[in-house]
CSV table of C-alpha atoms in Angstrom, one decimal:
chain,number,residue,atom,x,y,z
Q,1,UNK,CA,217.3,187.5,159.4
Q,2,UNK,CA,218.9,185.0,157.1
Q,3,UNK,CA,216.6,181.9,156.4
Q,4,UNK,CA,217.9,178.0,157.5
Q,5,UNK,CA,220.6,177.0,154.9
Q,6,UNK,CA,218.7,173.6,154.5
Q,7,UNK,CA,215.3,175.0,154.1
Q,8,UNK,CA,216.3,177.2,151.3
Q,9,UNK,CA,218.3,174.6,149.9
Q,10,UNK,CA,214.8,172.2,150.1
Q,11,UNK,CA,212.6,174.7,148.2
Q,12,UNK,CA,215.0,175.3,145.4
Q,13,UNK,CA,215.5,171.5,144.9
Q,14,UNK,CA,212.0,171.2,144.0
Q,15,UNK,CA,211.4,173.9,142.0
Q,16,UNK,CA,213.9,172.3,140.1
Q,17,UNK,CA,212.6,169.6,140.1
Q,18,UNK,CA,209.0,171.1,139.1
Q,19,UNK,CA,211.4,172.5,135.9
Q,20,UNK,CA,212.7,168.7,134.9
Q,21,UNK,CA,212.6,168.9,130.9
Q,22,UNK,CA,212.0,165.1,131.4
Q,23,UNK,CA,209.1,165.6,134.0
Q,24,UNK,CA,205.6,164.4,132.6
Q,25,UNK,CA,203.4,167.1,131.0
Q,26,UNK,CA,199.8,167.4,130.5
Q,27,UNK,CA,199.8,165.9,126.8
Q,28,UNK,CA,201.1,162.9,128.9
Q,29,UNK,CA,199.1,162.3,131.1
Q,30,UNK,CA,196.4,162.5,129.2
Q,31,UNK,CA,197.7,159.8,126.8
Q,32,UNK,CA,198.1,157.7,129.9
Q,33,UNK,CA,195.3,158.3,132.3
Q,34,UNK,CA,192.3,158.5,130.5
Q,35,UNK,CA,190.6,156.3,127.8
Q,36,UNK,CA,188.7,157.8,124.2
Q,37,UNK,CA,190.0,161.0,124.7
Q,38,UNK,CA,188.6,163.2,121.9
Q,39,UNK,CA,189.5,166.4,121.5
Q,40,UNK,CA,187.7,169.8,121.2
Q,41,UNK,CA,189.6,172.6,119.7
Q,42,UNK,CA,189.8,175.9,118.9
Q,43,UNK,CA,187.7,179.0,120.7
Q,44,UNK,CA,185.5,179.0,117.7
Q,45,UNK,CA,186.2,182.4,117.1
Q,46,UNK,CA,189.6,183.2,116.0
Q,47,UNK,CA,192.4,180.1,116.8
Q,48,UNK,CA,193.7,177.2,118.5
Q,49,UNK,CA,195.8,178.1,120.8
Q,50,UNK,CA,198.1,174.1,121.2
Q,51,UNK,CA,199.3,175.1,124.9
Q,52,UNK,CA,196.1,174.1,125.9
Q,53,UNK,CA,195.0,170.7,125.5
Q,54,UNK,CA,191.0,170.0,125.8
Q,55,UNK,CA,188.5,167.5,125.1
Q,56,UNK,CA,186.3,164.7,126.1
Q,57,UNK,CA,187.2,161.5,127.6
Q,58,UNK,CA,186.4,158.1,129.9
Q,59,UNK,CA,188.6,157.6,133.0
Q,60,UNK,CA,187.5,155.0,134.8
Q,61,UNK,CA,184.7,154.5,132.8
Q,62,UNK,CA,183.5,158.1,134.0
Q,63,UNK,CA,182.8,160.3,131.3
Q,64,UNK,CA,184.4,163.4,131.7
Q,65,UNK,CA,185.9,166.6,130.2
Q,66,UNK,CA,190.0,167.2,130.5
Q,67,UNK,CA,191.8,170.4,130.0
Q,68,UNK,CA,195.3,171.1,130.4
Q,69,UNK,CA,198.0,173.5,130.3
Q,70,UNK,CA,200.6,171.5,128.4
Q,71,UNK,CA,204.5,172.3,127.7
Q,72,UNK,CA,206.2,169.8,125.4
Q,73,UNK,CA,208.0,166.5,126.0
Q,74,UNK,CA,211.2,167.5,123.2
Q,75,UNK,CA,212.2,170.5,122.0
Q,76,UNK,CA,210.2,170.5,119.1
Q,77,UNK,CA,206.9,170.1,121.2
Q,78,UNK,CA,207.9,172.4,123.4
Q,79,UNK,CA,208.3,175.1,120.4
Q,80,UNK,CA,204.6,174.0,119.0
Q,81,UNK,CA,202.8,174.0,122.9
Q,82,UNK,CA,204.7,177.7,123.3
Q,83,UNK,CA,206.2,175.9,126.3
Q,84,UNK,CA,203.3,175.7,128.5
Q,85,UNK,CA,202.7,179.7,127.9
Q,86,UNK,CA,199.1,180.0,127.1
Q,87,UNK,CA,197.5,182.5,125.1
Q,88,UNK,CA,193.7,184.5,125.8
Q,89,UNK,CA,192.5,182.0,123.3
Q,90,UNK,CA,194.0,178.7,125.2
Q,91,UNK,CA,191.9,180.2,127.9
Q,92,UNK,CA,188.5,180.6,125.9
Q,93,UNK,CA,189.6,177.1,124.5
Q,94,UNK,CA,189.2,175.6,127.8
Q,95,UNK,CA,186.1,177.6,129.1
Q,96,UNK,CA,184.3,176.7,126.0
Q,97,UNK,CA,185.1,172.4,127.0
Q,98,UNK,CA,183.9,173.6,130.3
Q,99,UNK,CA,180.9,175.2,129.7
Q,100,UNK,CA,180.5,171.7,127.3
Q,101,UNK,CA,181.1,169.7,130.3
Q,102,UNK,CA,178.7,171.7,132.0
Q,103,UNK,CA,175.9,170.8,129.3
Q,104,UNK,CA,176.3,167.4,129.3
Q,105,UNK,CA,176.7,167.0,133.0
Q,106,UNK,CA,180.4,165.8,133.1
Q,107,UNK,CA,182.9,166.4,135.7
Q,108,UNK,CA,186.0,168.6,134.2
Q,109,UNK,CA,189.9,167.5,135.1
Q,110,UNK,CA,192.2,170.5,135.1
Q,111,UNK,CA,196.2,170.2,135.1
Q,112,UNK,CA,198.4,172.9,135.3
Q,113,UNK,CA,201.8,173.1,134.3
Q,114,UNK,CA,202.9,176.3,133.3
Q,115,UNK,CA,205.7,179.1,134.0
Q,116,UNK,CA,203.0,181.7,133.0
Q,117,UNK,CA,200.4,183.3,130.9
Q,118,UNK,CA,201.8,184.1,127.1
Q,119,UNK,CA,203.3,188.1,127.8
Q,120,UNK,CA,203.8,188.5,123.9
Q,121,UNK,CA,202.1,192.5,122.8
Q,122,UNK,CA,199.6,190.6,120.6
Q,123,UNK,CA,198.2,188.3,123.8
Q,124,UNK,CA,197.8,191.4,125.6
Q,125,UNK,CA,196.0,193.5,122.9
Q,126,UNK,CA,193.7,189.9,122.8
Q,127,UNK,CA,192.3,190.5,126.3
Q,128,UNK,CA,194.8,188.0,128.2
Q,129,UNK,CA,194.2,189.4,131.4
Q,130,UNK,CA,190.0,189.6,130.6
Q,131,UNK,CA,190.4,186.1,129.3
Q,132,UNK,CA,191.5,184.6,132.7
Q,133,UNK,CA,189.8,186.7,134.9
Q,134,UNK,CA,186.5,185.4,132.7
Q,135,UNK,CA,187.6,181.5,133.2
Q,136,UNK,CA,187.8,182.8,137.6
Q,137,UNK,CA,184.5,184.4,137.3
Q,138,UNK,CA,182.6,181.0,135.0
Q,139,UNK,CA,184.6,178.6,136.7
Q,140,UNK,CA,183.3,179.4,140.0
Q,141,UNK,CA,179.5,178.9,138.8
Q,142,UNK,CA,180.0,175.7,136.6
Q,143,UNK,CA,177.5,173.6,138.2
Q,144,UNK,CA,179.2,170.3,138.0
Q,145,UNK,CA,182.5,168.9,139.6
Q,146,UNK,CA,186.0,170.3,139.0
Q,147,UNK,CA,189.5,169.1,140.1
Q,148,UNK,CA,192.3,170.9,139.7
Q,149,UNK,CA,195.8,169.4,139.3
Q,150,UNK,CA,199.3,171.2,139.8
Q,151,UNK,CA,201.4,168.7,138.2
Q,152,UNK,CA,204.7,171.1,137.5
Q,153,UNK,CA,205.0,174.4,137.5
Q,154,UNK,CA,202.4,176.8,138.4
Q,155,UNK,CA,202.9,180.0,137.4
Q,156,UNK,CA,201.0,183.6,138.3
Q,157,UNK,CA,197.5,184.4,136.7
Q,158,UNK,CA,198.2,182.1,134.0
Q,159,UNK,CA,197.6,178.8,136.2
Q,160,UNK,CA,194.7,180.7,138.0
Q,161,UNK,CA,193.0,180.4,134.5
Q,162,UNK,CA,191.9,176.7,135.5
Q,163,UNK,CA,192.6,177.0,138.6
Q,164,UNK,CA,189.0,177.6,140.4
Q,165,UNK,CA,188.0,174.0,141.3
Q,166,UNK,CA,186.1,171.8,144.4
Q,167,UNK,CA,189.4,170.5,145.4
Q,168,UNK,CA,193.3,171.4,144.1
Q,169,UNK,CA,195.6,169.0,144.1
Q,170,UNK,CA,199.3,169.2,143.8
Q,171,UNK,CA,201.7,166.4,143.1
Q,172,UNK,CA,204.7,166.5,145.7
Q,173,UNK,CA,207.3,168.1,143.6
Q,174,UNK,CA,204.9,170.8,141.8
Q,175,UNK,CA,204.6,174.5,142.9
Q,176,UNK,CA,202.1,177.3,142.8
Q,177,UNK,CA,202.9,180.9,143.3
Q,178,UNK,CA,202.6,184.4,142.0
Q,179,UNK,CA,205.7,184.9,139.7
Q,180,UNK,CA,208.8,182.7,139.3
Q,181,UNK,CA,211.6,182.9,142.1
Q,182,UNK,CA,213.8,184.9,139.4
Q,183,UNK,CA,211.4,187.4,139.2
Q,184,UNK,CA,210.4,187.8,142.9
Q,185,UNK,CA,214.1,188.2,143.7
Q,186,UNK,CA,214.9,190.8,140.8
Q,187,UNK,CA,211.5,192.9,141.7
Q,188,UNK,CA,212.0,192.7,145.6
Q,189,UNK,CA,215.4,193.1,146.7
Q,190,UNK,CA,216.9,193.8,142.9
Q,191,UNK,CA,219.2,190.8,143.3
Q,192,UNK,CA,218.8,187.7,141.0
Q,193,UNK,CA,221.7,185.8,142.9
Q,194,UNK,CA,218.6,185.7,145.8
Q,195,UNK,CA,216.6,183.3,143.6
Q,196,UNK,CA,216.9,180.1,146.0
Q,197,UNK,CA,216.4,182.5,149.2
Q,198,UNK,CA,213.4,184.1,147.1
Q,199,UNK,CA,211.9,180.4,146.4
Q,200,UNK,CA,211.8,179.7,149.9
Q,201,UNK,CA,210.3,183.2,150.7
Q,202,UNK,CA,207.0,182.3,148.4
Q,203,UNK,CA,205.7,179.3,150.2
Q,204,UNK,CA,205.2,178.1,146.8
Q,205,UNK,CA,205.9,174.2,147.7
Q,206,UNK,CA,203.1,171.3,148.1
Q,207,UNK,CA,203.8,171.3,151.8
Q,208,UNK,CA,203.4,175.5,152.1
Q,209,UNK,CA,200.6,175.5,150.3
Q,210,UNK,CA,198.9,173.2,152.0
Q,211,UNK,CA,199.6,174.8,154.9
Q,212,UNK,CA,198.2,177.3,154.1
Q,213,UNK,CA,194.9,176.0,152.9
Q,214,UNK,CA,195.6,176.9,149.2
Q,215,UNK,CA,196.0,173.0,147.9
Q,216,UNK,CA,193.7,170.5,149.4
Q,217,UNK,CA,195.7,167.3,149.3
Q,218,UNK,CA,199.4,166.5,147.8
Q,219,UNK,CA,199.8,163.6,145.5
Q,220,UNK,CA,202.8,161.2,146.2
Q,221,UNK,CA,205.6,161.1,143.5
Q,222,UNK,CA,207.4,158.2,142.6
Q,223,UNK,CA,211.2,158.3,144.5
Q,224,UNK,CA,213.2,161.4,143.5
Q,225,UNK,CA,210.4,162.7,141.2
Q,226,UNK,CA,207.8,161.7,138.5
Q,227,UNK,CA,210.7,162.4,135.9
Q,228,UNK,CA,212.0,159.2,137.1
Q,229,UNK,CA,209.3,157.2,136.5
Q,230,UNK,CA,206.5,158.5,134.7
Q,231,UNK,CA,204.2,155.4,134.4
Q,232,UNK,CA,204.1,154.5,138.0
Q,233,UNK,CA,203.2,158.7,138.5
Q,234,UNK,CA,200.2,158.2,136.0
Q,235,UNK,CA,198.9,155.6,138.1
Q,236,UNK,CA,199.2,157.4,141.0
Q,237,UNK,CA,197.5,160.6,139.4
Q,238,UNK,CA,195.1,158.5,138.3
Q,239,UNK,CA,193.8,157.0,141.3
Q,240,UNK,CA,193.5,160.4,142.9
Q,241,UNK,CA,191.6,161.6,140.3
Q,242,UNK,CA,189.0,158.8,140.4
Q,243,UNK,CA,188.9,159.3,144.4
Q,244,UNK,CA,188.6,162.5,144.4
Q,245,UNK,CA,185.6,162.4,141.5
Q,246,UNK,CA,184.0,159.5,143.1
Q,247,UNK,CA,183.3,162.0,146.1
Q,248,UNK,CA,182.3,164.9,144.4
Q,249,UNK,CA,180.0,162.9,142.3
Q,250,UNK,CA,178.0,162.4,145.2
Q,251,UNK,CA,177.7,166.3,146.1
Q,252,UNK,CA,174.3,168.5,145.9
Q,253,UNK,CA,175.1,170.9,143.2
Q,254,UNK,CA,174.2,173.4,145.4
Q,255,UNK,CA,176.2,172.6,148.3
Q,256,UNK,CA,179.0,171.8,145.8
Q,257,UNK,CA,178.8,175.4,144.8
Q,258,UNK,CA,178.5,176.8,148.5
Q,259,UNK,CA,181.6,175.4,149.5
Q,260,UNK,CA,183.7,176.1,146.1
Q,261,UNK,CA,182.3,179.7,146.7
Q,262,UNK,CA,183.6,179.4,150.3
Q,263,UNK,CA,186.7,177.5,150.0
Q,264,UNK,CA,188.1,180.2,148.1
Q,265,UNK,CA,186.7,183.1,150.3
Q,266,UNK,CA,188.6,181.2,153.4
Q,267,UNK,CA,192.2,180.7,152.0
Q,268,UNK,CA,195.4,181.9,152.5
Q,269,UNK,CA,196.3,183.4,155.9
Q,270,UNK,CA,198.8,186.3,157.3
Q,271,UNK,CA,201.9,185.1,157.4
């Protein structure tokens, strides 16, 4: 049975909108949100992978750990961040601030905002696919807080990579799903022209996905999208950041990892 013209139409508009070359990325944010950001980089054993951004910071005057999946703001950045597309040694990158964050007993701030893993030949004779499932398998033991943040796109195994966390968070116009729309039409019903009908298919929109139990609370964007005002979106990230870190900061570590263990056994439904 054909799908409601209008909800196609709706998840289509903001999975464009999750797309916007002017929407803020991670490098962004973490200009504007957090204080004495110094970075750690490299996977001190073979590169420095510049999709992933990672290092130590203040926000809030809490001291914390940030990682993110970045693409670029021009085309230039985009080139040098491989547009968002992280490699298996972004992803040891960001394990290694998190096991750092672990040490010293800092909460670690995730954002996500990538179409993908990196599916070049020489990522996947690197271990791409051992690489992430590593940062699932560490990240779900790290015994202090993490946050997750969808803050774009979020794409397959290669958002998952930071993507175990206490509570995920999605910004209104962000999305979260297995493979792109394109891809999902082309491999399903061998029809790219199905893309917007595919998109609404995925429940891969803040409002699925919380639905369905796989984000835990959606962040307001400013009106029309954070592309159209990026400061004011900051601040908003900002203070759900500090909220939500407040609240975790108060957590047993034990219980914390109980019900990180158990929110992740629990999610999802049939649909």
């Amino acid at each position: 049975m054909k799908q409601d013209i209008k909800e196609v139409d709706e998840a289509w508009e903001i999975v464009k909108k999750a797309r916007n070359t002017n929407r803020p990325s991670a490098s962004y944010y973490i200009k504007t949100i957090v204080d004495r950001f110094v970075s750690l980089n490299g996977d001190r054993i073979s590169y420095d992978d510049k999709a992933v951004i990672a290092g130590m910071c203040k926000i809030n005057e809490i001291a914390a750990v940030i990682v993110g999946i970045s693409k670029g703001e021009n085309l230039n950045d985009n080139i040098y961040r491989n547009f968002g597309m992280a490699r298996p040694e972004g992803y040891k990158k960001a394990l290694r601030a998190m096991k750092f964050a672990e040490i010293h007993k800092m909460p670690i701030i995730c954002l996500i905002d990538t179409p993908g893993a990196y599916c070049g030949i020489e990522a996947e004779e690197n271990g791409e696919g051992m690489a992430i499932a590593n940062n699932l398998l560490e990240m779900s033991k790290i015994k202090v807080p993490i946050i997750s943040i969808l803050i774009g796109e979020g794409g397959s195994g290669g958002a998952l990579g930071l993507g175990v966390a206490d509570k995920v968070l999605i910004l209104e116009n962000a999305i979260y799903s297995i493979l792109s729309p394109e891809g999902f039409a082309s491999i399903l019903w061998k029809d790219i022209n199905r893309t917007k009908e595919a998109a609404s298919k995925m429940k891969l929109t803040a409002a699925d996905l919380k639905e369905l139990k796989v984000v835990d609370k959606i962040i307001k964007e400013p009106y029309g999208g954070a592309h159209n005002n990026k400061k004011e979106a900051a601040m908003i990230l900002k203070e759900a950041i500090i909220d939500e870190l407040e609240k975790l900061m108060k957590c047993d570590v034990n219980e914390m990892l109980d019900n990180r263990y158990n929110k992740f056994r629990k999610m999802g439904t049939c649909i």
